[in-house]
mmCIF file of C-alpha atoms and ligand atoms in Angstrom:
data_model
loop_
_atom_site.group_PDB
_atom_site.id
_atom_site.type_symbol
_atom_site.label_atom_id
_atom_site.label_comp_id
_atom_site.label_asym_id
_atom_site.label_seq_id
_atom_site.Cartn_x
_atom_site.Cartn_y
_atom_site.Cartn_z
ATOM 1 C CA MET G 1 -17.050 0.205 15.711
ATOM 2 C CA THR G 2 -17.664 0.756 11.973
ATOM 3 C CA ALA G 3 -15.351 -1.095 9.624
ATOM 4 C CA PHE G 4 -14.794 0.740 6.343
ATOM 5 C CA PRO G 5 -15.167 -1.288 3.134
ATOM 6 C CA ILE G 6 -11.738 -1.393 1.492
ATOM 7 C CA TYR G 7 -10.439 -2.040 -2.014
ATOM 8 C CA LEU G 8 -6.688 -2.658 -1.822
ATOM 9 C CA ASP G 9 -4.543 -2.242 -4.939
ATOM 10 C CA CYS G 10 -1.062 -3.667 -4.430
ATOM 11 C CA ASP G 11 2.133 -5.169 -5.869
ATOM 12 C CA THR G 12 2.819 -7.723 -3.119
ATOM 13 C CA GLY G 13 5.791 -6.987 -2.053
ATOM 14 C CA ILE G 14 7.088 -7.238 1.575
ATOM 15 C CA ASP G 15 5.604 -3.964 2.808
ATOM 16 C CA ASP G 16 2.450 -4.702 0.786
ATOM 17 C CA ALA G 17 2.206 -7.980 2.742
ATOM 18 C CA LEU G 18 2.436 -5.966 5.958
ATOM 19 C CA ALA G 19 -0.253 -3.571 4.743
ATOM 20 C CA LEU G 20 -2.550 -6.448 3.816
ATOM 21 C CA ALA G 21 -2.021 -8.167 7.178
ATOM 22 C CA TYR G 22 -2.593 -4.848 8.950
ATOM 23 C CA LEU G 23 -5.910 -4.273 7.147
ATOM 24 C CA LEU G 24 -7.036 -7.831 7.974
ATOM 25 C CA ALA G 25 -6.123 -7.198 11.598
ATOM 26 C CA SER G 26 -7.616 -3.723 11.968
ATOM 27 C CA PRO G 27 -11.138 -3.485 13.410
ATOM 28 C CA LEU G 28 -11.556 -0.347 11.270
ATOM 29 C CA ALA G 29 -11.173 -2.208 7.961
ATOM 30 C CA SER G 30 -13.229 -4.754 6.080
ATOM 31 C CA VAL G 31 -11.319 -5.781 2.941
ATOM 32 C CA LYS G 32 -13.835 -6.405 0.158
ATOM 33 C CA GLY G 33 -11.434 -7.062 -2.701
ATOM 34 C CA ILE G 34 -7.795 -6.894 -3.725
ATOM 35 C CA GLY G 35 -6.337 -6.079 -7.126
ATOM 36 C CA THR G 36 -2.724 -6.571 -8.081
ATOM 37 C CA VAL G 37 -0.477 -4.627 -10.423
ATOM 38 C CA SER G 38 3.088 -5.109 -11.642
ATOM 39 C CA GLY G 39 5.589 -3.255 -9.501
ATOM 40 C CA ASN G 40 7.739 -5.073 -6.944
ATOM 41 C CA VAL G 41 6.895 -8.274 -8.878
ATOM 42 C CA SER G 42 4.621 -8.967 -11.837
ATOM 43 C CA ALA G 43 0.870 -8.565 -11.296
ATOM 44 C CA ALA G 44 0.505 -12.368 -11.592
ATOM 45 C CA ALA G 45 3.231 -13.107 -9.015
ATOM 46 C CA GLY G 46 1.759 -10.448 -6.722
ATOM 47 C CA ALA G 47 -1.636 -12.107 -7.026
ATOM 48 C CA ARG G 48 -0.158 -15.512 -6.038
ATOM 49 C CA ASN G 49 1.553 -13.937 -3.017
ATOM 50 C CA THR G 50 -1.713 -12.253 -2.055
ATOM 51 C CA LEU G 51 -3.721 -15.478 -2.279
ATOM 52 C CA ASP G 52 -1.093 -17.327 -0.228
ATOM 53 C CA LEU G 53 -1.057 -14.639 2.455
ATOM 54 C CA LEU G 54 -4.839 -14.565 2.625
ATOM 55 C CA GLN G 55 -4.981 -18.321 3.128
ATOM 56 C CA LEU G 56 -2.338 -18.160 5.850
ATOM 57 C CA ALA G 57 -4.420 -15.455 7.520
ATOM 58 C CA GLY G 58 -7.639 -17.462 7.314
ATOM 59 C CA SER G 59 -9.154 -14.960 4.865
ATOM 60 C CA ALA G 60 -9.184 -17.007 1.651
ATOM 61 C CA ASP G 61 -12.733 -15.798 0.983
ATOM 62 C CA ILE G 62 -11.546 -12.295 0.008
ATOM 63 C CA PRO G 63 -11.509 -12.054 -3.817
ATOM 64 C CA VAL G 64 -8.213 -11.293 -5.566
ATOM 65 C CA ALA G 65 -8.123 -9.945 -9.130
ATOM 66 C CA CYS G 66 -5.008 -9.852 -11.250
ATOM 67 C CA GLY G 67 -4.575 -6.396 -12.750
ATOM 68 C CA ALA G 68 -2.328 -4.678 -15.259
ATOM 69 C CA HIS G 69 0.922 -6.373 -16.216
ATOM 70 C CA ASP G 70 2.299 -3.382 -18.116
ATOM 71 C CA PRO G 71 2.160 0.331 -17.300
ATOM 72 C CA LEU G 72 0.043 2.599 -19.536
ATOM 73 C CA ALA G 73 3.123 3.466 -21.602
ATOM 74 C CA GLY G 74 5.954 0.950 -22.082
ATOM 75 C CA SER G 75 6.333 -2.422 -20.403
ATOM 76 C CA PHE G 76 6.942 -3.943 -16.962
ATOM 77 C CA GLY G 77 10.584 -3.542 -15.969
ATOM 78 C CA GLY G 78 11.002 -6.817 -14.016
ATOM 79 C CA GLY G 79 10.383 -5.705 -10.435
ATOM 80 C CA ALA G 80 12.709 -5.055 -7.504
ATOM 81 C CA PRO G 81 14.206 -8.410 -6.381
ATOM 82 C CA TRP G 82 17.054 -6.623 -4.577
ATOM 83 C CA VAL G 83 14.464 -5.025 -2.260
ATOM 84 C CA HIS G 84 11.730 -7.689 -2.019
ATOM 85 C CA GLY G 85 13.445 -10.930 -3.093
ATOM 86 C CA SER G 86 12.913 -12.837 -6.330
ATOM 87 C CA ASN G 87 9.455 -14.008 -5.197
ATOM 88 C CA GLY G 88 8.443 -10.616 -3.751
ATOM 89 C CA VAL G 89 8.188 -11.896 -0.190
ATOM 90 C CA GLY G 90 11.863 -12.013 0.740
ATOM 91 C CA GLU G 91 12.380 -15.629 -0.423
ATOM 92 C CA VAL G 92 9.967 -16.843 2.263
ATOM 93 C CA VAL G 93 8.052 -19.866 0.976
ATOM 94 C CA LEU G 94 4.396 -19.517 1.929
ATOM 95 C CA PRO G 95 2.052 -22.537 1.914
ATOM 96 C CA PRO G 96 0.423 -22.357 -1.547
ATOM 97 C CA SER G 97 -3.225 -21.337 -1.566
ATOM 98 C CA ASP G 98 -5.724 -23.493 -3.429
ATOM 99 C CA ALA G 99 -8.027 -20.493 -4.043
ATOM 100 C CA SER G 100 -8.512 -19.190 -7.589
ATOM 101 C CA LEU G 101 -8.251 -15.673 -8.902
ATOM 102 C CA ALA G 102 -11.435 -13.684 -9.510
ATOM 103 C CA ALA G 103 -12.750 -13.778 -13.078
ATOM 104 C CA GLU G 104 -12.661 -9.951 -13.309
ATOM 105 C CA THR G 105 -9.680 -7.641 -13.762
ATOM 106 C CA ALA G 106 -8.545 -5.415 -10.908
ATOM 107 C CA ALA G 107 -9.991 -2.345 -12.644
ATOM 108 C CA GLU G 108 -13.331 -4.112 -13.073
ATOM 109 C CA MET G 109 -13.280 -5.152 -9.426
ATOM 110 C CA LEU G 110 -12.628 -1.580 -8.288
ATOM 111 C CA VAL G 111 -15.518 -0.243 -10.397
ATOM 112 C CA ARG G 112 -17.843 -3.008 -9.160
ATOM 113 C CA LEU G 113 -17.004 -2.380 -5.502
ATOM 114 C CA ALA G 114 -17.293 1.405 -5.928
ATOM 115 C CA ARG G 115 -20.850 0.910 -7.241
ATOM 116 C CA LEU G 116 -21.678 -1.618 -4.529
ATOM 117 C CA TYR G 117 -20.428 0.531 -1.638
ATOM 118 C CA GLN G 118 -21.333 3.861 -3.196
ATOM 119 C CA GLY G 119 -19.768 6.783 -1.364
ATOM 120 C CA GLU G 120 -18.230 4.470 1.228
ATOM 121 C CA LEU G 121 -15.462 2.501 -0.441
ATOM 122 C CA ARG G 122 -11.977 3.381 0.732
ATOM 123 C CA VAL G 123 -9.431 2.812 -2.015
ATOM 124 C CA VAL G 124 -5.943 2.054 -0.746
ATOM 125 C CA ALA G 125 -3.375 2.059 -3.559
ATOM 126 C CA ILE G 126 0.089 0.861 -2.569
ATOM 127 C CA GLY G 127 1.560 -0.038 -5.952
ATOM 128 C CA PRO G 128 1.829 1.701 -9.332
ATOM 129 C CA LEU G 129 -1.464 3.366 -10.261
ATOM 130 C CA THR G 130 -2.185 1.523 -13.540
ATOM 131 C CA ASN G 131 -5.328 -0.245 -12.280
ATOM 132 C CA LEU G 132 -6.777 2.982 -10.883
ATOM 133 C CA ALA G 133 -6.138 4.732 -14.202
ATOM 134 C CA GLU G 134 -7.807 1.855 -16.078
ATOM 135 C CA ALA G 135 -10.782 1.979 -13.707
ATOM 136 C CA LEU G 136 -11.143 5.721 -14.351
ATOM 137 C CA ARG G 137 -11.251 5.014 -18.083
ATOM 138 C CA LEU G 138 -13.812 2.247 -17.529
ATOM 139 C CA GLU G 139 -16.012 4.390 -15.282
ATOM 140 C CA PRO G 140 -15.367 8.136 -15.646
ATOM 141 C CA SER G 141 -17.705 8.875 -12.723
ATOM 142 C CA LEU G 142 -15.553 6.741 -10.384
ATOM 143 C CA PRO G 143 -14.437 9.820 -8.372
ATOM 144 C CA SER G 144 -18.017 10.468 -7.317
ATOM 145 C CA LEU G 145 -18.618 6.797 -6.457
ATOM 146 C CA VAL G 146 -15.710 6.152 -4.085
ATOM 147 C CA GLY G 147 -15.420 7.385 -0.525
ATOM 148 C CA THR G 148 -11.710 8.098 -0.185
ATOM 149 C CA VAL G 149 -8.505 7.422 -2.119
ATOM 150 C CA THR G 150 -5.204 6.968 -0.328
ATOM 151 C CA VAL G 151 -2.053 6.495 -2.366
ATOM 152 C CA MET G 152 1.362 5.450 -1.083
ATOM 153 C CA GLY G 153 3.652 7.208 -3.473
ATOM 154 C CA GLY G 154 5.679 10.200 -4.428
ATOM 155 C CA ALA G 155 8.059 12.527 -2.680
ATOM 156 C CA ALA G 156 7.020 16.101 -1.879
ATOM 157 C CA LEU G 157 10.030 17.695 -0.197
ATOM 158 C CA ALA G 158 12.052 14.505 0.315
ATOM 159 C CA PRO G 159 14.314 12.878 -2.306
ATOM 160 C CA GLY G 160 13.047 10.044 -4.492
ATOM 161 C CA ASN G 161 14.050 6.411 -4.066
ATOM 162 C CA ILE G 162 14.465 5.458 -7.738
ATOM 163 C CA THR G 163 15.820 8.698 -9.171
ATOM 164 C CA PRO G 164 16.766 11.840 -7.238
ATOM 165 C CA VAL G 165 13.131 12.937 -7.516
ATOM 166 C CA ALA G 166 10.983 9.875 -8.349
ATOM 167 C CA GLU G 167 9.477 7.358 -5.918
ATOM 168 C CA ALA G 168 9.011 3.733 -7.088
ATOM 169 C CA ASN G 169 5.201 3.520 -7.347
ATOM 170 C CA ILE G 170 4.994 6.727 -9.387
ATOM 171 C CA TRP G 171 8.163 5.936 -11.373
ATOM 172 C CA ASN G 172 6.729 2.584 -12.464
ATOM 173 C CA ASP G 173 3.759 4.267 -14.171
ATOM 174 C CA PRO G 174 3.978 8.066 -14.265
ATOM 175 C CA GLU G 175 1.271 8.351 -16.939
ATOM 176 C CA ALA G 176 -1.209 6.495 -14.701
ATOM 177 C CA ALA G 177 -0.220 8.536 -11.652
ATOM 178 C CA ALA G 178 -0.674 11.785 -13.610
ATOM 179 C CA LEU G 179 -4.162 10.683 -14.614
ATOM 180 C CA VAL G 180 -5.110 9.610 -11.090
ATOM 181 C CA LEU G 181 -3.913 12.843 -9.465
ATOM 182 C CA ALA G 182 -5.663 14.944 -12.119
ATOM 183 C CA SER G 183 -9.019 13.204 -11.589
ATOM 184 C CA GLY G 184 -11.829 14.878 -9.738
ATOM 185 C CA TRP G 185 -11.328 13.269 -6.359
ATOM 186 C CA ASP G 186 -9.694 14.334 -3.135
ATOM 187 C CA ALA G 187 -6.697 12.049 -2.820
ATOM 188 C CA THR G 188 -4.403 11.561 0.139
ATOM 189 C CA LEU G 189 -0.789 11.082 -0.847
ATOM 190 C CA VAL G 190 1.460 9.217 1.592
ATOM 191 C CA PRO G 191 4.911 10.070 0.224
ATOM 192 C CA LEU G 192 8.460 9.154 1.170
ATOM 193 C CA ASP G 193 8.583 12.300 3.347
ATOM 194 C CA VAL G 194 6.560 10.468 6.001
ATOM 195 C CA THR G 195 7.149 6.783 5.164
ATOM 196 C CA MET G 196 10.953 7.046 5.354
ATOM 197 C CA ALA G 197 10.532 8.625 8.795
ATOM 198 C CA SER G 198 8.333 5.740 9.991
ATOM 199 C CA VAL G 199 10.861 3.060 10.761
ATOM 200 C CA LEU G 200 10.446 -0.513 11.976
ATOM 201 C CA GLU G 201 13.410 -1.549 14.148
ATOM 202 C CA GLU G 202 14.925 -4.945 14.954
ATOM 203 C CA PRO G 203 13.046 -5.343 18.293
ATOM 204 C CA HIS G 204 9.761 -4.887 16.377
ATOM 205 C CA ARG G 205 10.822 -7.584 13.915
ATOM 206 C CA GLN G 206 11.817 -9.904 16.767
ATOM 207 C CA ALA G 207 8.379 -9.410 18.350
ATOM 208 C CA LEU G 208 6.741 -10.584 15.099
ATOM 209 C CA LEU G 209 9.207 -13.473 14.649
ATOM 210 C CA SER G 210 8.662 -14.829 18.127
ATOM 211 C CA SER G 211 4.874 -14.768 17.795
ATOM 212 C CA SER G 212 2.984 -18.039 18.129
ATOM 213 C CA ALA G 213 0.866 -17.136 15.058
ATOM 214 C CA PRO G 214 1.947 -17.959 11.484
ATOM 215 C CA VAL G 215 1.198 -14.577 9.868
ATOM 216 C CA PRO G 216 3.362 -12.399 12.168
ATOM 217 C CA GLN G 217 6.078 -15.098 11.979
ATOM 218 C CA ALA G 218 6.097 -15.034 8.175
ATOM 219 C CA LEU G 219 6.150 -11.226 8.175
ATOM 220 C CA GLY G 220 9.092 -11.259 10.596
ATOM 221 C CA GLU G 221 10.985 -13.586 8.249
ATOM 222 C CA MET G 222 10.225 -11.440 5.195
ATOM 223 C CA LEU G 223 11.395 -8.371 7.061
ATOM 224 C CA GLY G 224 14.825 -9.984 7.496
ATOM 225 C CA TYR G 225 15.284 -9.587 3.724
ATOM 226 C CA TYR G 226 13.817 -6.072 3.682
ATOM 227 C CA PHE G 227 16.042 -4.988 6.587
ATOM 228 C CA ARG G 228 19.170 -6.083 4.691
ATOM 229 C CA PHE G 229 18.233 -3.768 1.819
ATOM 230 C CA TYR G 230 17.445 -0.831 4.114
ATOM 231 C CA GLU G 231 20.643 -1.343 6.106
ATOM 232 C CA GLY G 232 22.390 0.154 3.076
ATOM 233 C CA ILE G 233 20.253 3.285 3.471
ATOM 234 C CA TYR G 234 19.870 3.786 7.238
ATOM 235 C CA GLY G 235 23.154 2.179 8.329
ATOM 236 C CA ARG G 236 21.429 -0.275 10.687
ATOM 237 C CA PRO G 237 19.049 -3.236 10.195
ATOM 238 C CA CYS G 238 15.576 -1.668 10.061
ATOM 239 C CA SER G 239 13.124 -0.605 7.378
ATOM 240 C CA ALA G 240 10.818 2.139 6.206
ATOM 241 C CA MET G 241 7.099 1.388 6.539
ATOM 242 C CA HIS G 242 5.624 2.667 3.295
ATOM 243 C CA ASP G 243 2.527 0.601 2.560
ATOM 244 C CA PRO G 244 1.214 -0.265 6.049
ATOM 245 C CA LEU G 245 1.368 3.418 6.958
ATOM 246 C CA ALA G 246 -0.826 4.291 3.965
ATOM 247 C CA ALA G 247 -3.272 1.572 5.060
ATOM 248 C CA ALA G 248 -3.406 2.882 8.638
ATOM 249 C CA LEU G 249 -3.923 6.474 7.464
ATOM 250 C CA ALA G 250 -6.690 5.324 5.099
ATOM 251 C CA VAL G 251 -8.748 3.907 7.974
ATOM 252 C CA GLY G 252 -7.936 6.786 10.334
ATOM 253 C CA ALA G 253 -6.065 4.629 12.837
ATOM 254 C CA VAL G 254 -3.114 7.003 12.762
ATOM 255 C CA LYS G 255 -3.481 10.767 12.413
ATOM 256 C CA PRO G 256 -1.353 13.084 10.331
ATOM 257 C CA ALA G 257 0.278 16.015 12.129
ATOM 258 C CA VAL G 258 1.180 18.093 9.074
ATOM 259 C CA ALA G 259 -0.797 17.307 5.908
ATOM 260 C CA PRO G 260 -1.414 20.321 3.677
ATOM 261 C CA VAL G 261 -3.904 20.140 0.822
ATOM 262 C CA VAL G 262 -2.011 21.343 -2.235
ATOM 263 C CA ARG G 263 -1.959 21.106 -6.007
ATOM 264 C CA ALA G 264 0.000 18.081 -7.209
ATOM 265 C CA ALA G 265 0.966 16.887 -10.667
ATOM 266 C CA VAL G 266 3.239 14.188 -12.039
ATOM 267 C CA ASP G 267 6.107 14.746 -14.452
ATOM 268 C CA THR G 268 5.592 12.476 -17.473
ATOM 269 C CA SER G 269 8.441 13.947 -19.504
ATOM 270 C CA SER G 270 11.390 11.801 -20.509
ATOM 271 C CA GLY G 271 13.852 14.123 -18.758
ATOM 272 C CA PRO G 272 15.464 13.834 -15.319
ATOM 273 C CA GLY G 273 12.195 14.858 -13.659
ATOM 274 C CA ARG G 274 10.240 11.865 -14.991
ATOM 275 C CA GLY G 275 8.091 10.333 -12.251
ATOM 276 C CA GLN G 276 8.396 13.285 -9.889
ATOM 277 C CA THR G 277 5.296 14.267 -7.912
ATOM 278 C CA VAL G 278 5.417 18.026 -8.281
ATOM 279 C CA CYS G 279 3.604 19.131 -5.128
ATOM 280 C CA ASP G 280 3.183 22.850 -4.603
ATOM 281 C CA MET G 281 4.714 23.179 -1.146
ATOM 282 C CA ARG G 282 5.281 26.933 -1.324
ATOM 283 C CA GLY G 283 2.941 27.436 1.642
ATOM 284 C CA LEU G 284 5.587 25.860 3.899
ATOM 285 C CA TYR G 285 6.846 29.164 5.308
ATOM 286 C CA ALA G 286 3.335 30.449 6.038
ATOM 287 C CA GLY G 287 2.057 27.282 7.796
ATOM 288 C CA TYR G 288 0.361 26.004 4.639
ATOM 289 C CA PRO G 289 -2.576 28.359 4.148
ATOM 290 C CA GLU G 290 -5.621 27.002 2.320
ATOM 291 C CA VAL G 291 -5.174 26.726 -1.452
ATOM 292 C CA LYS G 292 -8.397 27.202 -3.455
ATOM 293 C CA GLY G 293 -9.104 24.329 -5.843
ATOM 294 C CA ALA G 294 -6.344 22.104 -4.409
ATOM 295 C CA ARG G 295 -7.381 18.439 -3.888
ATOM 296 C CA CYS G 296 -4.299 16.495 -2.870
ATOM 297 C CA ARG G 297 -3.625 16.045 0.847
ATOM 298 C CA VAL G 298 0.078 15.372 1.290
ATOM 299 C CA VAL G 299 0.973 13.678 4.568
ATOM 300 C CA LEU G 300 4.288 15.015 5.833
ATOM 301 C CA SER G 301 4.344 13.876 9.455
ATOM 302 C CA LEU G 302 2.346 11.928 12.049
ATOM 303 C CA GLU G 303 0.958 12.734 15.464
ATOM 304 C CA GLU G 304 2.461 9.549 16.908
ATOM 305 C CA GLU G 305 5.065 6.920 16.111
ATOM 306 C CA PHE G 306 3.612 4.270 13.781
ATOM 307 C CA ALA G 307 5.688 1.099 14.357
ATOM 308 C CA PRO G 308 4.355 0.235 17.868
ATOM 309 C CA HIS G 309 0.747 0.527 16.603
ATOM 310 C CA LEU G 310 1.513 -1.679 13.599
ATOM 311 C CA VAL G 311 3.141 -4.456 15.642
ATOM 312 C CA GLU G 312 0.524 -4.342 18.379
ATOM 313 C CA THR G 313 -2.366 -4.518 15.867
ATOM 314 C CA LEU G 314 -0.806 -7.508 14.067
ATOM 315 C CA LEU G 315 0.031 -9.441 17.227
ATOM 316 C CA SER G 316 -3.223 -8.844 19.042
ATOM 317 C CA HIS G 317 -5.342 -9.855 16.035
ATOM 318 C CA PHE G 318 -3.424 -12.865 14.765
ATOM 319 C CA GLU G 319 -2.676 -14.302 18.185
ATOM 320 C CA ARG G 320 -6.386 -14.134 19.036
ATOM 321 C CA THR G 321 -7.343 -16.055 15.880
ATOM 322 C CA THR G 322 -7.035 -19.667 16.943
ATOM 323 C CA ALA G 323 -5.712 -22.463 14.766
ATOM 324 C CA ALA G 324 -9.221 -23.989 14.713
ATOM 325 C CA GLU G 325 -10.701 -20.747 13.343
ATOM 326 C CA LEU G 326 -8.050 -20.706 10.626
ATOM 327 C CA VAL G 327 -8.869 -24.248 9.550
ATOM 328 C CA GLU G 328 -12.584 -23.353 9.452
ATOM 329 C CA ALA G 329 -11.884 -20.267 7.338
ATOM 330 C CA VAL G 330 -10.069 -22.236 4.601
ATOM 331 C CA PRO G 331 -12.670 -23.392 2.076
ATOM 332 C CA ALA G 332 -12.754 -27.153 1.542
ATOM 333 C CA GLY G 333 -11.639 -28.645 -1.774
HETATM 334 C C1 LIG Q 1 6.853 1.711 -2.608
HETATM 335 O O1 LIG Q 1 7.496 0.966 -3.645
HETATM 336 C C2 LIG Q 1 7.415 -0.423 -3.388
HETATM 337 O O2 LIG Q 1 8.661 -1.003 -3.467
HETATM 338 C C3 LIG Q 1 6.879 -0.571 -1.997
HETATM 339 O O3 LIG Q 1 6.062 -1.718 -1.894
HETATM 340 C C4 LIG Q 1 6.114 0.708 -1.761
HETATM 341 O O4 LIG Q 1 4.791 0.585 -2.211
HETATM 342 C C5 LIG Q 1 7.890 2.510 -1.866
HETATM 343 O O5 LIG Q 1 8.541 3.395 -2.723
HETATM 344 CA CA1 LIG Q 2 3.824 -1.610 -2.748
#
């Protein structure tokens, strides 16, 4: 089975942690580098969380680059501790990694990997799009170098989660998102329309918590925090699965049912529409006929339920990785 080379751009983050663990567990993915960006927490705090998670997973050899602290316009707003906890991982204390950050920035890492795996690299962006925008400035031919780009973000027909129309990743850097969606690549957008409909329930969390392996256990604990936030939205302890769903779609492990390719732009005004992904969904009533020149595939629904696949992939991988293998994978000194 071919494993796709992956660059993951994230703001780790509880659901980012799930996405990272999922990509480590999936036989379809080979994570070549991770860049962090301010979003759920600062880029620096996200990088620490990422290093700690990688060490816990026995993957401390994967390079992590700290990316943009501030969005293209304005400054970092302080994160979302009410959703992800003050440390970004639901107040769970992970064993601190002794690995260091890469010497390059996240944008530099993305450009380097795109050149290295020309035409093959799968970019999975699950935080604000600042690093991708910076990479496009650094290497204007980036769109022709990468294989695919999958972005968790936006809301096509569904409401936003920060304002009535804006989703968090786009809201946190609309200027970057506008640039990324206007670039000459075919992007797949995984918006709230599909992620809010992909729900992890308490029995799924219990399955992770009762695992014998440390990574699923830690994820189960983090999800306790996440579930408390989402209880206020769904009326029961559960959570949306934003970032891991984008990761699974990026490697083709789950298939979209309805995913029209449409024109999409981002509102960068300072009015009530700021941060909205303006997707042209007017084809809805005609079964989404082909739109000439459109490049943004918007995932609206899935062929199958996602949560069972997510839990099964995590448990089967991490329970197979023995404690001895984990010790071996942690670099000495
Ligand atoms: C997105 O915002 C962040 O809080 C999550 O990690 C996810 O990437 C959902 O709107
Ligand atoms: Ca995220």
